[in-house]
Amino acid sequence: MANYKKISVAEAPRTELHDSLGLTGAEISINELPAGASVPFVHAHKHNEEIYAVLSGKGKAVIDGDTVELNAGDWVRISPAAKRQFFAAADEGIRYLCIQVRENSLESYTANDAIL
């Protein structure tokens, strides 16, 4: 059995990679909202922080009542308890990556976790 799995992601409004890659420590999704659209609900999490990377386009996130403008290249980390909702700009869509991981679970990283 291989120690890796590769997939190709088709163009879709939302793709969750948990099942297709067999992820065990994170959930990753690729999301796209057309111009003028929004995620139709406000949400928070019980345990997981979310890290968002704006891949293209522009929009905004409303996080605990604060409006955060989003543009390609931006990264945002949101605590589990924060209430959030995402919107595409009126004149341009937005495509973003969301990485969801349990808050305070990172014990080591980069060189500290490497075996050379």
mmCIF file of N, CA and C in Angstrom, residues 5-69:
data_model
loop_
_atom_site.group_PDB
_atom_site.id
_atom_site.type_symbol
_atom_site.label_atom_id
_atom_site.label_comp_id
_atom_site.label_asym_id
_atom_site.label_seq_id
_atom_site.Cartn_x
_atom_site.Cartn_y
_atom_site.Cartn_z
ATOM 1 N N LYS A 5 -1.534 9.506 -1.555
ATOM 2 C CA LYS A 5 -2.702 9.406 -2.433
ATOM 3 C C LYS A 5 -2.807 10.708 -3.205
ATOM 4 N N LYS A 6 -3.000 10.592 -4.499
ATOM 5 C CA LYS A 6 -3.115 11.758 -5.371
ATOM 6 C C LYS A 6 -4.490 11.748 -6.027
ATOM 7 N N ILE A 7 -5.111 12.923 -6.084
ATOM 8 C CA ILE A 7 -6.369 13.076 -6.801
ATOM 9 C C ILE A 7 -6.305 14.349 -7.635
ATOM 10 N N SER A 8 -7.194 14.470 -8.579
ATOM 11 C CA SER A 8 -7.376 15.718 -9.312
ATOM 12 C C SER A 8 -8.732 16.274 -8.927
ATOM 13 N N VAL A 9 -8.783 17.571 -8.765
ATOM 14 C CA VAL A 9 -10.016 18.224 -8.336
ATOM 15 C C VAL A 9 -10.678 18.881 -9.530
ATOM 16 N N ALA A 10 -11.888 18.472 -9.809
ATOM 17 C CA ALA A 10 -12.659 19.063 -10.904
ATOM 18 C C ALA A 10 -13.197 20.417 -10.465
ATOM 19 N N GLU A 11 -13.562 21.217 -11.440
ATOM 20 C CA GLU A 11 -14.198 22.494 -11.133
ATOM 21 C C GLU A 11 -15.563 22.202 -10.522
ATOM 22 N N ALA A 12 -15.766 22.652 -9.313
ATOM 23 C CA ALA A 12 -17.029 22.472 -8.615
ATOM 24 C C ALA A 12 -17.171 23.605 -7.607
ATOM 25 N N PRO A 13 -18.387 23.968 -7.238
ATOM 26 C CA PRO A 13 -18.554 25.042 -6.259
ATOM 27 C C PRO A 13 -17.926 24.713 -4.899
ATOM 28 N N ARG A 14 -17.901 23.423 -4.535
ATOM 29 C CA ARG A 14 -17.288 23.015 -3.266
ATOM 30 C C ARG A 14 -16.780 21.592 -3.394
ATOM 31 N N THR A 15 -15.550 21.386 -2.985
ATOM 32 C CA THR A 15 -14.950 20.059 -2.977
ATOM 33 C C THR A 15 -14.323 19.833 -1.610
ATOM 34 N N GLU A 16 -14.749 18.782 -0.907
ATOM 35 C CA GLU A 16 -14.155 18.409 0.372
ATOM 36 C C GLU A 16 -13.180 17.264 0.135
ATOM 37 N N LEU A 17 -11.994 17.382 0.674
ATOM 38 C CA LEU A 17 -10.944 16.402 0.410
ATOM 39 C C LEU A 17 -10.808 15.328 1.489
ATOM 40 N N HIS A 18 -11.552 15.435 2.575
ATOM 41 C CA HIS A 18 -11.437 14.482 3.675
ATOM 42 C C HIS A 18 -11.570 13.037 3.207
ATOM 43 N N ASP A 19 -12.659 12.721 2.552
ATOM 44 C CA ASP A 19 -12.890 11.342 2.122
ATOM 45 C C ASP A 19 -12.020 10.943 0.940
ATOM 46 N N SER A 20 -11.902 11.830 -0.048
ATOM 47 C CA SER A 20 -11.186 11.450 -1.271
ATOM 48 C C SER A 20 -9.688 11.272 -1.050
ATOM 49 N N LEU A 21 -9.110 11.925 -0.053
ATOM 50 C CA LEU A 21 -7.685 11.741 0.243
ATOM 51 C C LEU A 21 -7.439 10.888 1.491
ATOM 52 N N GLY A 22 -8.496 10.544 2.201
ATOM 53 C CA GLY A 22 -8.329 9.773 3.431
ATOM 54 C C GLY A 22 -7.630 10.567 4.519
ATOM 55 N N LEU A 23 -7.978 11.840 4.658
ATOM 56 C CA LEU A 23 -7.323 12.700 5.652
ATOM 57 C C LEU A 23 -7.669 12.247 7.065
ATOM 58 N N THR A 24 -6.688 12.310 7.967
ATOM 59 C CA THR A 24 -6.905 11.885 9.342
ATOM 60 C C THR A 24 -6.636 12.986 10.365
ATOM 61 N N GLY A 25 -6.115 14.123 9.948
ATOM 62 C CA GLY A 25 -5.800 15.184 10.893
ATOM 63 C C GLY A 25 -6.342 16.537 10.510
ATOM 64 N N ALA A 26 -6.988 16.631 9.360
ATOM 65 C CA ALA A 26 -7.499 17.919 8.895
ATOM 66 C C ALA A 26 -8.626 17.681 7.903
ATOM 67 N N GLU A 27 -9.433 18.706 7.730
ATOM 68 C CA GLU A 27 -10.404 18.735 6.632
ATOM 69 C C GLU A 27 -9.984 19.897 5.748
ATOM 70 N N ILE A 28 -9.948 19.676 4.465
ATOM 71 C CA ILE A 28 -9.586 20.709 3.505
ATOM 72 C C ILE A 28 -10.698 20.764 2.467
ATOM 73 N N SER A 29 -11.149 21.961 2.183
ATOM 74 C CA SER A 29 -12.151 22.116 1.132
ATOM 75 C C SER A 29 -11.743 23.244 0.206
ATOM 76 N N ILE A 30 -12.167 23.125 -1.037
ATOM 77 C CA ILE A 30 -11.973 24.166 -2.040
ATOM 78 C C ILE A 30 -13.365 24.692 -2.346
ATOM 79 N N ASN A 31 -13.530 26.006 -2.254
ATOM 80 C CA ASN A 31 -14.845 26.619 -2.343
ATOM 81 C C ASN A 31 -14.835 27.734 -3.375
ATOM 82 N N GLU A 32 -15.948 27.879 -4.085
ATOM 83 C CA GLU A 32 -16.057 28.953 -5.062
ATOM 84 C C GLU A 32 -17.447 29.573 -4.975
ATOM 85 N N LEU A 33 -17.470 30.891 -4.872
ATOM 86 C CA LEU A 33 -18.719 31.636 -4.876
ATOM 87 C C LEU A 33 -18.722 32.555 -6.081
ATOM 88 N N PRO A 34 -19.769 32.536 -6.898
ATOM 89 C CA PRO A 34 -19.834 33.464 -8.023
ATOM 90 C C PRO A 34 -20.102 34.890 -7.535
ATOM 91 N N ALA A 35 -19.877 35.848 -8.386
ATOM 92 C CA ALA A 35 -20.100 37.257 -8.046
ATOM 93 C C ALA A 35 -21.480 37.435 -7.423
ATOM 94 N N GLY A 36 -21.520 38.156 -6.309
ATOM 95 C CA GLY A 36 -22.777 38.458 -5.636
ATOM 96 C C GLY A 36 -23.321 37.365 -4.741
ATOM 97 N N ALA A 37 -22.687 36.197 -4.709
ATOM 98 C CA ALA A 37 -23.183 35.073 -3.902
ATOM 99 C C ALA A 37 -22.542 35.073 -2.518
ATOM 100 N N SER A 38 -23.120 34.287 -1.627
ATOM 101 C CA SER A 38 -22.554 34.148 -0.286
ATOM 102 C C SER A 38 -22.806 32.739 0.222
ATOM 103 N N VAL A 39 -22.083 32.356 1.251
ATOM 104 C CA VAL A 39 -22.403 31.137 1.981
ATOM 105 C C VAL A 39 -23.736 31.439 2.672
ATOM 106 N N PRO A 40 -24.735 30.582 2.544
ATOM 107 C CA PRO A 40 -26.083 30.940 2.990
ATOM 108 C C PRO A 40 -26.329 30.838 4.495
ATOM 109 N N PHE A 41 -25.286 30.744 5.294
ATOM 110 C CA PHE A 41 -25.476 30.618 6.738
ATOM 111 C C PHE A 41 -24.259 31.161 7.478
ATOM 112 N N VAL A 42 -24.482 31.565 8.712
ATOM 113 C CA VAL A 42 -23.412 31.939 9.641
ATOM 114 C C VAL A 42 -23.088 30.686 10.431
ATOM 115 N N HIS A 43 -21.787 30.449 10.672
ATOM 116 C CA HIS A 43 -21.452 29.258 11.452
ATOM 117 C C HIS A 43 -20.226 29.482 12.319
ATOM 118 N N ALA A 44 -20.062 28.609 13.295
ATOM 119 C CA ALA A 44 -18.890 28.540 14.167
ATOM 120 C C ALA A 44 -18.566 27.057 14.304
ATOM 121 N N HIS A 45 -17.556 26.733 15.090
ATOM 122 C CA HIS A 45 -17.185 25.338 15.299
ATOM 123 C C HIS A 45 -17.034 25.039 16.781
ATOM 124 N N LYS A 46 -17.099 23.769 17.120
ATOM 125 C CA LYS A 46 -16.900 23.338 18.502
ATOM 126 C C LYS A 46 -15.424 23.287 18.856
ATOM 127 N N HIS A 47 -14.598 22.706 17.968
ATOM 128 C CA HIS A 47 -13.198 22.446 18.291
ATOM 129 C C HIS A 47 -12.209 22.929 17.237
ATOM 130 N N ASN A 48 -12.656 23.086 16.003
ATOM 131 C CA ASN A 48 -11.723 23.303 14.899
ATOM 132 C C ASN A 48 -11.554 24.762 14.505
ATOM 133 N N GLU A 49 -10.279 25.187 14.436
ATOM 134 C CA GLU A 49 -9.985 26.486 13.836
ATOM 135 C C GLU A 49 -9.984 26.291 12.322
ATOM 136 N N GLU A 50 -10.177 27.383 11.598
ATOM 137 C CA GLU A 50 -10.141 27.319 10.150
ATOM 138 C C GLU A 50 -9.109 28.306 9.633
ATOM 139 N N ILE A 51 -8.389 27.876 8.614
ATOM 140 C CA ILE A 51 -7.422 28.716 7.931
ATOM 141 C C ILE A 51 -7.911 28.840 6.494
ATOM 142 N N TYR A 52 -8.118 30.069 6.050
ATOM 143 C CA TYR A 52 -8.620 30.323 4.702
ATOM 144 C C TYR A 52 -7.521 30.945 3.863
ATOM 145 N N ALA A 53 -7.389 30.481 2.632
ATOM 146 C CA ALA A 53 -6.466 31.054 1.654
ATOM 147 C C ALA A 53 -7.292 31.467 0.443
ATOM 148 N N VAL A 54 -7.238 32.741 0.079
ATOM 149 C CA VAL A 54 -7.975 33.211 -1.085
ATOM 150 C C VAL A 54 -7.131 32.919 -2.320
ATOM 151 N N LEU A 55 -7.622 32.037 -3.170
ATOM 152 C CA LEU A 55 -6.885 31.608 -4.361
ATOM 153 C C LEU A 55 -7.063 32.575 -5.527
ATOM 154 N N SER A 56 -8.274 33.113 -5.673
ATOM 155 C CA SER A 56 -8.533 34.079 -6.744
ATOM 156 C C SER A 56 -9.789 34.864 -6.415
ATOM 157 N N GLY A 57 -9.911 36.009 -7.056
ATOM 158 C CA GLY A 57 -11.090 36.828 -6.883
ATOM 159 C C GLY A 57 -11.032 37.695 -5.644
ATOM 160 N N LYS A 58 -12.225 38.153 -5.239
ATOM 161 C CA LYS A 58 -12.304 39.006 -4.061
ATOM 162 C C LYS A 58 -13.673 38.875 -3.416
ATOM 163 N N GLY A 59 -13.739 39.293 -2.166
ATOM 164 C CA GLY A 59 -14.982 39.233 -1.420
ATOM 165 C C GLY A 59 -14.750 39.744 -0.024
ATOM 166 N N LYS A 60 -15.520 39.205 0.905
ATOM 167 C CA LYS A 60 -15.362 39.597 2.301
ATOM 168 C C LYS A 60 -15.828 38.461 3.197
ATOM 169 N N ALA A 61 -15.360 38.512 4.426
ATOM 170 C CA ALA A 61 -15.858 37.635 5.474
ATOM 171 C C ALA A 61 -16.380 38.532 6.579
ATOM 172 N N VAL A 62 -17.495 38.174 7.166
ATOM 173 C CA VAL A 62 -17.973 38.855 8.363
ATOM 174 C C VAL A 62 -17.700 37.898 9.511
ATOM 175 N N ILE A 63 -16.810 38.327 10.416
ATOM 176 C CA ILE A 63 -16.347 37.488 11.519
ATOM 177 C C ILE A 63 -16.674 38.202 12.824
ATOM 178 N N ASP A 64 -17.548 37.629 13.611
ATOM 179 C CA ASP A 64 -17.994 38.252 14.865
ATOM 180 C C ASP A 64 -18.394 39.713 14.659
ATOM 181 N N GLY A 65 -19.060 39.991 13.547
ATOM 182 C CA GLY A 65 -19.543 41.331 13.255
ATOM 183 C C GLY A 65 -18.547 42.240 12.565
ATOM 184 N N ASP A 66 -17.277 41.829 12.473
ATOM 185 C CA ASP A 66 -16.261 42.615 11.769
ATOM 186 C C ASP A 66 -16.217 42.207 10.306
ATOM 187 N N THR A 67 -16.164 43.194 9.415
ATOM 188 C CA THR A 67 -16.031 42.913 7.994
ATOM 189 C C THR A 67 -14.556 42.895 7.619
ATOM 190 N N VAL A 68 -14.121 41.772 7.037
ATOM 191 C CA VAL A 68 -12.734 41.598 6.624
ATOM 192 C C VAL A 68 -12.720 41.469 5.101
ATOM 193 N N GLU A 69 -12.135 42.444 4.424
ATOM 194 C CA GLU A 69 -12.035 42.409 2.962
ATOM 195 C C GLU A 69 -11.050 41.323 2.557
#
